[in-house]
Amino acid sequence: MTTGLQTSYWPADQSSPIWDMTVGDVLRRAAALAGEREALVEVAPDGAPSLTAAASTDRRWTYRQLLDEAEACAHWLLARFAPGEHVCIWAPNVPEWIVVQYGAALAGLVVVTANPALQEAELRHVLKQSRASGLIHVDQFRGYDMAQTARRMDDVVRERISLTGFMDRLKIVEPARDLPPVAPDAPVQIQFTSGTTGLPKGALLHHRGMVTNAAFLVDRSGHLNETWVSPLPLFHTAGSGLCVLGCATRLSTLVLPSLFEPRLMLSAIERERATVVGGVPTMLVALLEALPEGRSDLSSLRGMVSGGSPVPPKLHERVEAAFGCPLTSLFGQTELSPSLTASSPDDSATDRAETSGRPLPQVEVRIVDPQTGELAPIGHDGEVQARGYQVMLGYVGQDDATARTILADGWLRTGDIGQLDSRGYLRITGRLSDMIIRGGENLYPAEIEAALTRHPAVAEAAVFGLPDDHWGEIAAAAIRLHPDATQIEAADLKSHCRNLLSPQKTPSDWFVVEAMPLTPSGKVQKFTLRDDASAGRLRKIS
């Protein structure tokens, strides 16, 4: 692999072959190679409603059992849908979700993923935008009557299917015909973008992209044939892609908590002797705050994996110290199936904490000046762009948005700002939409946020721009304090920043929040903070 880059361009590393397989092929391969290995373990909190008649909801599947049920599911679906149709799954992290994911893939259907928290208008948008023919749903979740909302979608979809008792229905399925052939380049999922800047768009992903990307990410993490605990939502590519498919490609066990609850997570790690934990930075913060000193046996852990947004270096240090294992980070987005770069447990502590690692195999990466379109010099900020096997097919029903995102020569514009060093390690410094232009100078929030989280009282920080008559725009910061920090003054935060950053990067306005507004995938919605600050809805400190 080329090293010592002279410009901010990383040529594709072709030493690892692309997996020219479908999602169904991956499950069949796992069942053939390790049929008796545990594939899936359900973890549900006490009192959680069950989708089965059994009192216990903690169920287990080997790879052979999972394949049998997925094939039965494929036949059941083909009695109702034709190959190529789109079917929406609207459910939390239940094992039925994964059975349907594999069953739909074997049947040649395209899965549309939907957050179980979506309200009626939001769900209607997803169904219409994705052109879904069916809606598969749980009846209720966290007090939300999802069945009632689903019934109001009868004018949008042809079929509406409850997951209650679904596995029992599969037991009596009689295959009516052979399952259809499915090509690796066929569409497999429509994943809606996280909505950090507005209305989500439906990214159409293909089998080859999701399968290969999952395998490459697990290979980079070094955690093969292991036991993963992941609360990452299945309606996101990190859950149904990296975790579900990543485990299957490398014959690992996926332990699936039905929801993210820190103590449930810690209990699952201890009970299942988990070796790997996945989670976005906000989850890592919650795990740290819930970690009962000396009361959880986490000695089985060999690594942790995080993504979704950059992990501030101070948080990275705290996580590795508390859990006693390396934390590796990835960078990507839904449109890239989803990972572009990742660090490795073998990387130095500094590289793990301060970068998002190097590009995964088979993808080109470049940093481009957003004004000129020219390659940025090594170590200079620019837009991160990528080209390779994993690029989405496009946004469903939005040709103009697709053309703005995927350039004519195949490069995908991520909208993220970052820089490559001469070794190919990527640092993410912000998003184009988040970039703050103060008096003609570009400020990148990620750098300021990383500095703020080094303050002992600051648990989380989000930096965003506000309009200003003199500067045009100024930097503002929303702070969530550690539970044991009762108050803080702006002067203290300013002094802290001035010790770590040049003066113009110090935020001018400061706000304290009880919780950050998050997208379903755990990213901070900065447009919400900006709107709330402008409207006086945030508590300002001085």
Coordinates of C-alpha atoms in Angstrom, one line a residue:
M1 CA 0.0 0.0 0.0
T2 CA 1.2 3.5 -0.9
T3 CA 2.6 5.4 2.1
G4 CA 4.1 8.9 2.5
L5 CA 1.3 10.7 0.7
Q6 CA 2.3 13.8 -1.2
T7 CA -1.3 15.1 -1.7
S8 CA -4.6 14.5 0.1
Y9 CA -5.4 11.5 -2.1
W10 CA -5.5 7.9 -0.9
P11 CA -5.5 5.3 -3.7
A12 CA -7.6 2.2 -3.2
D13 CA -5.8 -0.7 -1.3
Q14 CA -6.7 -3.7 -3.5
S15 CA -5.0 -6.3 -1.3
S16 CA -8.3 -7.6 0.2
P17 CA -10.8 -8.8 -2.4
I18 CA -14.4 -7.5 -2.5
W19 CA -17.0 -9.9 -1.3
D20 CA -19.1 -10.6 -4.4
M21 CA -21.9 -12.0 -2.3
T22 CA -25.5 -11.2 -1.3
V23 CA -26.8 -10.9 2.3
G24 CA -28.4 -14.3 1.9
D25 CA -25.1 -15.8 0.7
V26 CA -23.4 -14.6 3.8
L27 CA -25.9 -16.3 6.1
R28 CA -25.7 -19.5 4.1
R29 CA -21.9 -19.4 4.2
A30 CA -22.0 -19.0 8.0
A31 CA -24.4 -21.9 8.5
A32 CA -22.2 -24.1 6.3
L33 CA -19.0 -23.2 8.1
A34 CA -20.3 -22.9 11.7
G35 CA -23.9 -24.1 11.8
E36 CA -23.8 -24.9 15.5
R37 CA -22.2 -21.6 16.6
E38 CA -24.5 -19.2 18.3
A39 CA -25.4 -16.5 15.9
L40 CA -27.9 -14.3 17.8
V41 CA -28.7 -13.8 21.5
E42 CA -31.6 -11.7 22.6
V43 CA -31.3 -9.5 25.7
A44 CA -34.5 -7.9 27.0
P45 CA -35.1 -6.0 30.3
D46 CA -37.3 -7.5 33.0
G47 CA -41.0 -6.8 32.2
A48 CA -40.3 -6.2 28.5
P49 CA -43.3 -7.2 26.3
S50 CA -42.7 -10.4 24.3
L51 CA -43.5 -11.0 20.7
T52 CA -44.0 -14.7 21.5
A53 CA -46.2 -16.7 23.8
A54 CA -43.2 -17.6 25.9
A55 CA -42.7 -15.9 29.3
S56 CA -39.0 -15.4 28.6
T57 CA -37.8 -13.2 25.8
D58 CA -34.1 -14.1 26.0
R59 CA -33.9 -16.3 23.0
R60 CA -30.9 -17.8 21.1
W61 CA -30.2 -19.0 17.6
T62 CA -27.4 -20.9 16.0
Y63 CA -26.4 -20.0 12.5
R64 CA -28.2 -23.1 11.2
Q65 CA -31.4 -22.2 13.1
L66 CA -31.2 -18.6 11.9
L67 CA -30.9 -19.7 8.3
D68 CA -33.8 -22.1 8.6
E69 CA -36.0 -19.4 9.9
A70 CA -34.8 -16.8 7.4
E71 CA -35.5 -19.2 4.5
A72 CA -39.0 -19.9 5.9
C73 CA -39.5 -16.1 6.2
A74 CA -38.4 -15.7 2.6
H75 CA -41.1 -18.1 1.4
W76 CA -43.7 -16.4 3.6
L77 CA -42.8 -13.0 2.2
L78 CA -42.9 -14.3 -1.4
A79 CA -46.5 -15.4 -0.9
R80 CA -47.3 -11.7 -0.4
F81 CA -44.6 -9.7 -2.3
A82 CA -42.8 -10.0 -5.6
P83 CA -39.0 -9.8 -5.8
G84 CA -37.9 -6.2 -6.1
E85 CA -40.7 -4.8 -4.0
H86 CA -39.9 -2.6 -1.0
V87 CA -41.0 -3.7 2.5
C88 CA -40.6 -1.4 5.5
I89 CA -39.6 -2.8 8.9
W90 CA -40.8 -0.5 11.7
A91 CA -39.5 -2.0 14.9
P92 CA -36.9 -1.8 17.7
N93 CA -34.0 -4.2 18.2
V94 CA -35.9 -7.5 18.2
P95 CA -34.6 -10.7 16.7
E96 CA -37.6 -10.8 14.3
W97 CA -36.0 -7.7 12.7
I98 CA -32.9 -9.8 11.7
V99 CA -35.0 -12.8 10.6
V100 CA -37.0 -10.4 8.3
Q101 CA -33.7 -8.7 7.1
Y102 CA -32.3 -12.1 6.0
G103 CA -35.6 -13.4 4.7
A104 CA -36.2 -10.4 2.6
A105 CA -32.7 -10.6 1.2
L106 CA -33.2 -14.2 0.2
A107 CA -36.5 -13.3 -1.4
G108 CA -35.0 -10.5 -3.5
L109 CA -37.0 -7.8 -1.6
V110 CA -35.6 -4.4 -0.6
V111 CA -35.9 -3.6 3.1
V112 CA -36.8 -0.1 4.1
T113 CA -35.7 0.7 7.7
A114 CA -37.8 3.0 10.0
N115 CA -37.1 4.3 13.5
P116 CA -39.8 2.9 15.9
A117 CA -40.1 6.4 17.4
L118 CA -41.4 7.9 14.1
Q119 CA -44.7 9.6 14.5
E120 CA -47.5 9.3 11.9
A121 CA -46.4 12.1 9.5
E122 CA -42.8 10.9 9.7
L123 CA -43.7 7.3 9.0
R124 CA -45.9 8.3 6.1
H125 CA -43.0 10.2 4.6
V126 CA -40.7 7.2 4.8
L127 CA -43.3 4.9 3.3
K128 CA -44.2 7.2 0.4
Q129 CA -40.6 8.3 -0.3
S130 CA -39.4 4.7 -0.3
R131 CA -42.4 3.4 -2.4
A132 CA -43.0 0.7 0.2
S133 CA -45.5 -2.0 -0.6
G134 CA -45.6 -3.4 2.9
L135 CA -45.2 -2.4 6.5
I136 CA -43.9 -4.9 9.1
H137 CA -44.2 -3.6 12.7
V138 CA -44.3 -4.3 16.4
D139 CA -47.6 -3.4 18.1
Q140 CA -46.1 -1.2 20.8
F141 CA -42.8 0.1 22.1
R142 CA -42.1 2.2 25.1
G143 CA -45.8 3.0 25.6
Y144 CA -46.3 4.0 21.9
D145 CA -49.3 2.3 20.3
M146 CA -47.5 1.5 17.0
A147 CA -50.3 -0.8 15.8
Q148 CA -52.8 2.1 15.8
T149 CA -50.4 4.3 13.8
A150 CA -49.7 1.4 11.4
R151 CA -53.4 1.0 10.7
R152 CA -53.5 4.5 9.5
M153 CA -51.0 3.6 6.8
D154 CA -53.4 1.4 4.9
D155 CA -53.8 4.0 2.3
V156 CA -50.1 4.0 1.6
V157 CA -49.1 0.3 1.7
R158 CA -50.7 -2.9 0.3
E159 CA -49.8 -5.2 3.2
R160 CA -49.6 -4.5 6.9
I161 CA -48.0 -7.2 9.1
S162 CA -47.6 -7.4 12.9
L163 CA -44.5 -9.1 14.3
T164 CA -46.5 -10.4 17.3
G165 CA -46.5 -14.2 16.9
F166 CA -44.5 -13.9 13.7
M167 CA -42.0 -16.7 14.4
D168 CA -44.9 -19.1 15.1
R169 CA -46.4 -18.3 11.7
L170 CA -43.1 -19.3 10.0
K171 CA -43.2 -22.7 11.6
I172 CA -46.1 -23.8 9.3
V173 CA -44.7 -22.3 6.1
E174 CA -44.6 -24.7 3.1
P175 CA -42.2 -23.6 0.4
A176 CA -44.2 -23.1 -2.8
R177 CA -41.2 -22.6 -5.1
D178 CA -37.5 -22.2 -5.2
L179 CA -36.2 -18.9 -3.9
P180 CA -35.3 -16.5 -6.7
P181 CA -31.8 -15.7 -7.8
V182 CA -30.4 -12.4 -6.3
A183 CA -27.4 -10.6 -7.8
P184 CA -24.8 -9.0 -5.5
D185 CA -25.3 -5.6 -7.2
A186 CA -29.0 -5.7 -6.6
P187 CA -30.6 -3.2 -4.1
V188 CA -31.0 -4.6 -0.6
Q189 CA -31.9 -1.7 1.8
I190 CA -33.2 1.8 1.8
Q191 CA -31.7 3.5 4.8
F192 CA -32.8 7.1 5.6
T193 CA -30.1 9.5 6.4
S194 CA -29.7 10.7 10.0
G195 CA -31.3 14.1 9.5
T196 CA -28.7 16.3 11.2
T197 CA -29.5 19.1 8.8
G198 CA -33.2 18.6 7.9
L199 CA -35.6 16.0 6.2
P200 CA -34.0 12.6 5.8
K201 CA -33.4 11.1 2.3
G202 CA -33.6 7.4 1.4
A203 CA -30.2 6.0 0.4
L204 CA -30.6 2.9 -1.8
L205 CA -27.8 0.4 -0.9
H206 CA -26.8 -2.8 -2.6
H207 CA -25.8 -6.3 -1.3
R208 CA -22.2 -6.2 -2.4
G209 CA -21.6 -2.8 -0.7
M210 CA -23.1 -3.7 2.7
V211 CA -21.6 -7.2 2.9
T212 CA -18.0 -6.2 1.9
N213 CA -18.0 -3.1 4.1
A214 CA -19.1 -5.1 7.1
A215 CA -16.4 -7.7 6.5
F216 CA -13.7 -5.1 6.0
L217 CA -14.7 -3.2 9.2
V218 CA -14.6 -6.3 11.3
D219 CA -11.2 -7.3 9.8
R220 CA -9.8 -3.8 10.7
S221 CA -11.1 -4.1 14.2
G222 CA -9.3 -7.4 14.6
H223 CA -12.4 -9.0 16.4
L224 CA -13.1 -12.2 14.5
N225 CA -15.0 -15.2 15.9
E226 CA -16.0 -13.3 19.0
T227 CA -19.0 -12.2 21.0
W228 CA -20.3 -8.7 20.2
V229 CA -22.8 -6.7 22.3
S230 CA -24.3 -4.0 20.3
P231 CA -27.3 -1.8 21.1
L232 CA -26.9 0.1 17.8
P233 CA -30.3 0.4 16.2
L234 CA -31.1 -2.1 13.4
F235 CA -32.8 0.7 11.5
H236 CA -29.4 2.2 10.9
T237 CA -26.5 0.8 8.8
A238 CA -24.3 0.4 11.9
G239 CA -26.8 -2.0 13.4
S240 CA -28.2 -4.1 10.4
G241 CA -25.0 -3.6 8.4
L242 CA -21.8 -3.5 10.4
C243 CA -23.0 -5.5 13.4
V244 CA -25.4 -8.1 11.9
L245 CA -23.5 -8.7 8.7
G246 CA -20.1 -8.1 10.2
C247 CA -20.7 -10.9 12.8
A248 CA -22.0 -13.2 10.1
T249 CA -19.0 -12.7 7.7
R250 CA -16.6 -13.5 10.5
L251 CA -18.7 -16.2 12.3
S252 CA -19.2 -14.1 15.5
T253 CA -22.1 -14.0 18.0
L254 CA -24.3 -10.9 18.1
V255 CA -25.8 -10.2 21.5
L256 CA -28.7 -7.9 20.9
P257 CA -30.1 -5.7 23.7
S258 CA -33.7 -4.7 22.8
L259 CA -32.9 -1.1 23.8
F260 CA -30.0 0.9 25.0
E261 CA -30.1 1.0 28.7
P262 CA -26.6 1.2 30.3
R263 CA -27.2 -1.3 33.1
L264 CA -28.8 -3.7 30.7
M265 CA -25.7 -3.4 28.6
L266 CA -23.3 -4.0 31.5
S267 CA -25.3 -7.0 32.6
A268 CA -25.2 -8.4 29.1
I269 CA -21.4 -8.0 28.8
E270 CA -20.9 -9.8 32.1
R271 CA -23.5 -12.6 31.5
E272 CA -22.4 -13.4 27.9
R273 CA -18.7 -12.9 28.5
A274 CA -18.7 -10.4 25.6
T275 CA -15.4 -9.6 24.0
V276 CA -16.5 -6.6 21.9
V277 CA -18.9 -3.7 22.5
G278 CA -20.2 -1.2 19.9
G279 CA -21.8 2.2 20.5
V280 CA -21.9 5.8 19.5
P281 CA -20.1 8.4 21.7
T282 CA -23.3 9.4 23.5
M283 CA -23.7 5.7 24.5
L284 CA -20.1 5.5 25.7
V285 CA -20.7 8.5 28.0
A286 CA -23.8 6.9 29.4
L287 CA -22.0 3.6 30.0
L288 CA -19.2 5.5 31.9
E289 CA -21.7 7.3 34.1
A290 CA -23.5 4.0 34.9
L291 CA -20.4 1.9 35.5
P292 CA -20.7 0.7 39.1
E293 CA -17.2 0.7 40.5
G294 CA -16.2 -2.9 41.3
R295 CA -19.6 -4.4 40.7
S296 CA -19.4 -5.5 37.0
D297 CA -17.1 -8.1 35.7
L298 CA -16.0 -6.7 32.4
S299 CA -12.8 -8.7 32.2
S300 CA -13.9 -10.6 29.1
L301 CA -13.8 -7.4 26.9
R302 CA -11.0 -7.2 24.3
G303 CA -12.2 -4.1 22.4
M304 CA -14.7 -1.4 21.8
V305 CA -15.8 0.1 18.5
S306 CA -17.5 3.5 18.1
G307 CA -18.7 5.7 15.2
G308 CA -21.5 8.0 14.2
S309 CA -19.6 11.1 15.2
P310 CA -16.0 11.7 16.3
V311 CA -15.0 10.5 19.8
P312 CA -13.4 13.4 21.7
P313 CA -9.9 12.5 22.8
K314 CA -10.6 13.0 26.4
L315 CA -13.6 10.7 26.2
H316 CA -11.5 8.2 24.4
E317 CA -9.0 8.2 27.2
R318 CA -11.7 7.7 29.8
V319 CA -13.3 4.8 28.0
E320 CA -10.0 2.9 27.5
A321 CA -9.1 3.5 31.2
A322 CA -12.5 2.4 32.5
F323 CA -13.0 -0.7 30.4
G324 CA -9.4 -1.8 30.1
C325 CA -9.3 -2.4 26.3
P326 CA -8.6 -0.4 23.2
L327 CA -11.4 1.7 21.6
T328 CA -11.3 1.9 17.8
S329 CA -13.2 4.5 15.9
L330 CA -14.7 4.6 12.4
F331 CA -15.9 7.3 10.1
G332 CA -18.5 7.0 7.4
Q333 CA -22.1 7.8 6.5
T334 CA -25.2 5.9 5.3
E335 CA -24.5 6.6 1.7
L336 CA -21.2 4.7 2.0
S337 CA -22.7 1.4 3.3
P338 CA -21.5 3.0 5.8
S339 CA -17.8 2.9 6.8
L340 CA -15.0 4.7 5.0
T341 CA -12.1 4.7 7.5
A342 CA -11.4 3.0 10.8
S343 CA -8.6 2.7 13.3
S344 CA -7.1 -0.5 14.5
P345 CA -6.3 -1.9 18.0
D346 CA -2.7 -2.0 16.8
D347 CA -2.6 1.8 16.2
S348 CA -0.9 4.0 18.7
A349 CA -3.0 5.4 21.5
T350 CA -2.6 8.9 19.9
D351 CA -3.9 7.7 16.5
R352 CA -6.8 5.8 18.1
A353 CA -7.8 8.9 20.2
E354 CA -7.2 11.7 17.7
T355 CA -8.0 10.2 14.3
S356 CA -10.7 8.1 12.6
G357 CA -8.0 5.7 11.3
R358 CA -7.1 5.0 7.7
P359 CA -9.3 4.1 4.7
L360 CA -10.7 0.6 4.5
P361 CA -9.7 -1.6 1.5
Q362 CA -11.0 -1.0 -2.0
V363 CA -11.9 2.7 -1.7
E364 CA -10.3 5.9 -2.8
V365 CA -10.4 8.9 -0.5
R366 CA -9.5 12.5 -1.2
I367 CA -9.7 15.8 0.5
V368 CA -10.9 18.6 -1.8
D369 CA -11.0 22.4 -1.3
P370 CA -14.8 23.1 -1.3
Q371 CA -14.3 26.4 -3.1
T372 CA -11.8 25.4 -5.8
G373 CA -12.4 21.7 -6.2
E374 CA -8.6 21.1 -6.1
L375 CA -6.9 18.5 -3.9
A376 CA -6.0 20.0 -0.5
P377 CA -2.4 19.8 0.7
I378 CA -1.5 17.2 3.3
G379 CA -2.8 18.2 6.7
H380 CA -5.1 20.9 5.3
D381 CA -8.9 20.9 5.8
G382 CA -11.3 20.2 2.9
E383 CA -14.3 18.1 2.0
V384 CA -13.9 14.3 2.4
Q385 CA -14.9 12.5 -0.8
A386 CA -14.9 8.8 -1.6
R387 CA -15.1 6.5 -4.6
G388 CA -15.5 2.7 -4.6
Y389 CA -17.6 -0.4 -4.4
Q390 CA -19.6 0.9 -1.4
V391 CA -21.2 4.0 -2.8
M392 CA -25.0 4.0 -2.7
L393 CA -27.0 3.5 -5.9
G394 CA -28.7 6.9 -5.2
Y395 CA -31.5 8.6 -3.2
V396 CA -34.8 7.0 -4.0
G397 CA -37.0 9.4 -6.0
Q398 CA -34.6 12.2 -5.7
D399 CA -32.4 12.4 -8.8
D400 CA -31.4 16.0 -8.2
A401 CA -30.1 15.2 -4.7
T402 CA -28.3 12.2 -6.0
A403 CA -26.6 14.2 -8.7
R404 CA -25.4 16.8 -6.1
T405 CA -24.0 14.0 -3.9
I406 CA -22.4 11.6 -6.5
L407 CA -20.3 13.5 -9.1
A408 CA -20.2 12.4 -12.7
D409 CA -16.9 10.6 -12.2
G410 CA -18.2 8.5 -9.3
W411 CA -16.8 10.5 -6.3
L412 CA -19.3 10.9 -3.5
R413 CA -19.3 14.1 -1.6
T414 CA -19.7 13.4 2.1
G415 CA -20.3 17.0 3.3
D416 CA -17.8 16.3 6.1
I417 CA -14.6 18.4 6.6
G418 CA -11.4 16.7 7.4
Q419 CA -7.7 16.3 6.7
L420 CA -5.4 13.4 5.8
D421 CA -1.9 13.2 7.1
S422 CA 1.0 11.7 5.1
R423 CA 0.3 8.2 6.4
G424 CA -3.4 8.3 5.4
Y425 CA -4.9 8.8 8.8
L426 CA -8.1 10.9 8.7
R427 CA -9.1 13.6 11.1
I428 CA -12.7 14.9 10.9
T429 CA -13.0 18.5 11.9
G430 CA -16.6 19.3 11.1
R431 CA -19.3 19.4 8.5
L432 CA -19.7 21.8 5.6
S433 CA -23.1 22.7 6.9
D434 CA -21.7 23.2 10.5
M435 CA -18.7 25.3 9.4
I436 CA -18.7 28.7 11.1
I437 CA -17.4 31.6 9.1
R438 CA -16.3 34.3 11.6
G439 CA -15.1 37.5 10.0
G440 CA -14.0 35.5 6.9
E441 CA -12.2 32.8 8.9
N442 CA -13.4 29.2 8.9
L443 CA -13.9 27.6 12.3
Y444 CA -14.5 23.8 12.6
P445 CA -16.7 22.7 15.5
A446 CA -15.1 19.3 16.1
E447 CA -11.8 20.8 17.1
I448 CA -13.4 23.2 19.6
E449 CA -15.7 20.4 21.0
A450 CA -12.6 18.2 21.6
A451 CA -11.0 21.0 23.5
L452 CA -14.1 21.7 25.6
T453 CA -14.5 18.0 26.7
R454 CA -11.1 18.2 28.3
H455 CA -12.6 20.4 30.9
P456 CA -13.3 18.3 34.0
A457 CA -16.9 19.6 34.4
V458 CA -17.9 19.0 30.7
A459 CA -19.5 15.7 29.8
E460 CA -20.5 16.7 26.2
A461 CA -20.1 19.8 24.1
A462 CA -21.7 20.9 20.8
V463 CA -20.5 23.9 18.9
F464 CA -22.6 25.7 16.3
G465 CA -22.8 29.1 14.6
L466 CA -25.1 32.0 15.4
P467 CA -25.6 35.2 13.3
D468 CA -23.8 38.3 14.4
D469 CA -24.0 41.9 13.1
H470 CA -20.3 42.5 13.4
W471 CA -18.6 39.1 12.6
G472 CA -21.4 37.8 10.3
E473 CA -21.3 34.6 12.4
I474 CA -20.0 33.6 15.8
A475 CA -19.3 30.3 17.6
A476 CA -21.7 29.2 20.3
A477 CA -21.3 26.2 22.6
A478 CA -23.9 24.0 24.3
I479 CA -22.5 22.2 27.3
R480 CA -23.9 19.2 29.2
L481 CA -22.2 19.0 32.6
H482 CA -21.0 15.8 34.4
P483 CA -23.5 14.6 37.0
D484 CA -21.2 15.7 39.8
A485 CA -20.7 19.2 38.4
T486 CA -23.5 21.5 39.6
Q487 CA -22.6 24.8 37.8
I488 CA -20.0 26.5 35.6
E489 CA -19.2 30.0 34.5
A490 CA -18.5 31.2 31.0
A491 CA -15.3 32.8 32.1
D492 CA -14.0 29.4 33.2
L493 CA -14.9 27.9 29.9
K494 CA -13.3 30.8 27.9
S495 CA -10.1 30.5 29.9
H496 CA -10.0 26.8 29.3
C497 CA -10.4 27.3 25.5
R498 CA -7.8 30.0 25.4
N499 CA -5.3 27.7 26.9
L500 CA -5.8 25.1 24.2
L501 CA -6.9 27.0 21.1
S502 CA -6.2 30.2 19.2
P503 CA -8.4 33.2 20.4
Q504 CA -10.8 33.3 17.5
K505 CA -11.9 29.7 18.1
T506 CA -13.2 30.5 21.6
P507 CA -17.0 30.5 21.6
S508 CA -18.7 33.8 22.3
D509 CA -22.0 32.5 23.6
W510 CA -22.4 29.7 26.1
F511 CA -25.4 27.5 27.0
V512 CA -26.1 24.6 29.4
V513 CA -28.4 21.8 28.4
E514 CA -29.7 18.8 30.3
A515 CA -29.5 16.6 27.2
M516 CA -28.4 17.1 23.6
P517 CA -31.0 16.8 20.9
L518 CA -30.0 13.6 19.0
T519 CA -30.9 11.9 15.7
P520 CA -31.9 8.3 16.0
S521 CA -28.3 7.2 15.3
G522 CA -27.0 9.3 18.2
K523 CA -25.7 12.4 16.3
V524 CA -26.3 15.9 17.7
Q525 CA -28.9 17.9 15.8
K526 CA -27.1 21.2 15.7
F527 CA -29.8 22.9 13.7
T528 CA -32.1 22.3 16.7
L529 CA -29.6 23.8 19.1
R530 CA -29.2 26.8 16.7
D531 CA -32.9 27.3 16.5
D532 CA -33.4 26.9 20.3
A533 CA -30.6 29.3 21.0
S534 CA -31.9 31.9 18.6
A535 CA -35.4 31.7 20.1
G536 CA -34.1 32.0 23.7
R537 CA -35.1 28.4 24.6
L538 CA -31.6 27.4 25.9
R539 CA -30.3 28.4 29.3
K540 CA -27.5 30.9 28.6
I541 CA -24.6 31.3 31.1
S542 CA -22.3 34.3 31.4

